[in-house]
């Protein structure tokens, strides 16, 4: 049970997310794949969704983050509007550094994607990322 909690907590951390939690649970702790997958998705879902909702509730944070990210929004808003849904899913689904639910939550906030839509798209991306990372961990997909 302790190892499962470690997997859960690691999946909540911005840099590792489920990309680090799934290999830890399967390879290091030899936990059942379905438990590792479920717990990693759950942990990786909770914090970014809370952050997404919290950003809207805090005028101070909203003001600072909007001013810091205004250049990014101006530079990429036209492209992002065209590919919004697929861009958000892809940003989460592809297991590269600095991609994932945390980054997608920030993008959804910057580009004013409705919270419920963003949560759904991020969750779809997490499911895809979870499958990819699990298959990579098991050696079914070789790079």
C-alpha positions in Angstrom: 0.0 0.0 0.0 2.9 2.4 0.8 4.3 1.9 -2.7 0.9 2.7 -4.3 0.8 6.0 -2.3 4.3 6.8 -3.6 3.1 6.2 -7.2 0.1 8.4 -6.5 2.2 11.2 -5.1 4.8 11.1 -7.9 2.1 11.3 -10.5 1.1 14.7 -8.9 4.5 16.2 -9.3 4.8 18.6 -12.3 7.9 17.3 -13.9 7.4 13.5 -13.5 3.6 13.2 -13.6 2.5 9.8 -14.7 5.5 9.5 -17.0 7.6 8.8 -13.9 4.9 7.2 -11.7 4.0 4.4 -14.1 7.6 3.0 -14.6 8.2 3.4 -10.8 5.1 1.3 -9.9 5.6 -1.4 -12.6 9.4 -1.8 -12.7 10.6 -0.8 -9.3 7.7 -1.9 -7.1 6.2 -4.7 -9.3 2.7 -3.5 -8.6 -0.2 -4.7 -10.8 -0.3 -2.8 -14.0 -4.0 -1.8 -13.7 -3.5 -0.4 -10.2 -0.5 1.6 -11.3 -2.3 3.0 -14.3 -5.5 3.9 -12.3 -3.6 5.5 -9.4 -1.3 7.4 -11.8 -4.2 8.8 -13.8 -6.0 9.8 -10.6 -3.0 11.6 -9.1 -2.1 13.3 -12.4 -5.6 14.5 -12.8 -6.2 16.0 -9.4 -3.6 18.8 -9.0 -3.7 20.3 -12.4 -7.5 20.4 -12.4 -7.4 22.1 -9.0 -4.8 24.6 -10.3 -7.0 25.3 -13.3 -9.9 26.2 -11.1 -7.8 28.0 -8.5 -6.2 30.3 -11.2 -9.7 31.7 -12.0 -10.5 32.3 -8.3 -7.4 34.3 -7.4 -7.4 37.8 -8.9 -3.8 38.3 -7.9 -2.5 35.1 -9.5 -4.7 35.7 -12.6 -3.3 39.2 -13.0 0.3 38.1 -12.7 0.0 35.1 -14.9 -2.0 36.9 -17.6 0.6 39.7 -17.7 3.5 37.2 -17.8 2.0 35.1 -20.6 0.5 37.9 -22.7 3.3 37.6 -25.3 2.8 33.9 -25.6 -0.9 34.4 -26.1 -0.5 37.0 -28.8 2.1 35.0 -30.6 0.2 31.7 -30.7 -3.5 32.5 -30.3 -4.4 32.2 -34.0 -2.8 28.8 -34.4 -4.1 27.7 -31.0 -7.7 28.7 -31.9 -7.6 26.5 -35.1 -6.1 23.4 -33.3 -7.3 24.1 -29.8 -8.8 20.7 -28.8 -6.2 18.6 -30.6 -3.4 20.8 -29.4 -4.4 20.4 -25.7 -4.9 16.6 -26.0 -1.5 16.3 -27.8 0.3 18.5 -25.3 -0.7 16.0 -22.6 -0.6 12.7 -24.6 2.9 12.9 -26.0 5.3 11.9 -23.2 8.0 14.5 -23.7 9.7 16.8 -21.0 7.6 19.9 -20.2 4.4 18.4 -21.6 1.6 17.0 -19.5 -1.4 18.0 -17.5 0.3 20.8 -15.7 1.4 22.5 -18.9 -1.9 21.9 -20.6 -3.8 23.5 -17.6 -1.6 26.6 -17.9 -2.3 26.7 -21.7 -6.0 26.3 -21.1 -5.9 29.2 -18.6 -3.8 31.4 -20.9 -6.0 30.8 -24.0 -9.3 31.0 -22.1 -10.5 27.5 -22.8 -13.6 26.8 -20.8 -12.6 24.9 -17.6 -14.9 21.9 -18.1 -13.8 21.5 -21.8 -10.2 21.8 -20.8 -10.6 19.2 -18.0 -12.2 16.7 -20.5 -9.5 17.3 -23.1 -6.7 17.0 -20.5 -8.2 13.8 -19.2 -8.3 12.3 -22.7 -4.7 13.2 -23.1 -3.8 11.6 -19.8 -5.4 8.4 -20.8 -3.5 8.3 -24.0 -0.2 9.2 -22.2 -0.9 6.5 -19.6 -1.3 3.9 -22.3 1.8 5.0 -24.2 4.0 5.1 -21.0 2.6 1.8 -19.8 3.4 0.1 -23.2 6.9 1.7 -23.2 7.5 0.5 -19.7 6.5 -3.0 -20.6 8.7 -3.0 -23.7 5.7 -3.5 -26.0 6.7 -0.3 -27.8 10.4 -0.1 -28.6 11.9 3.3 -29.4 
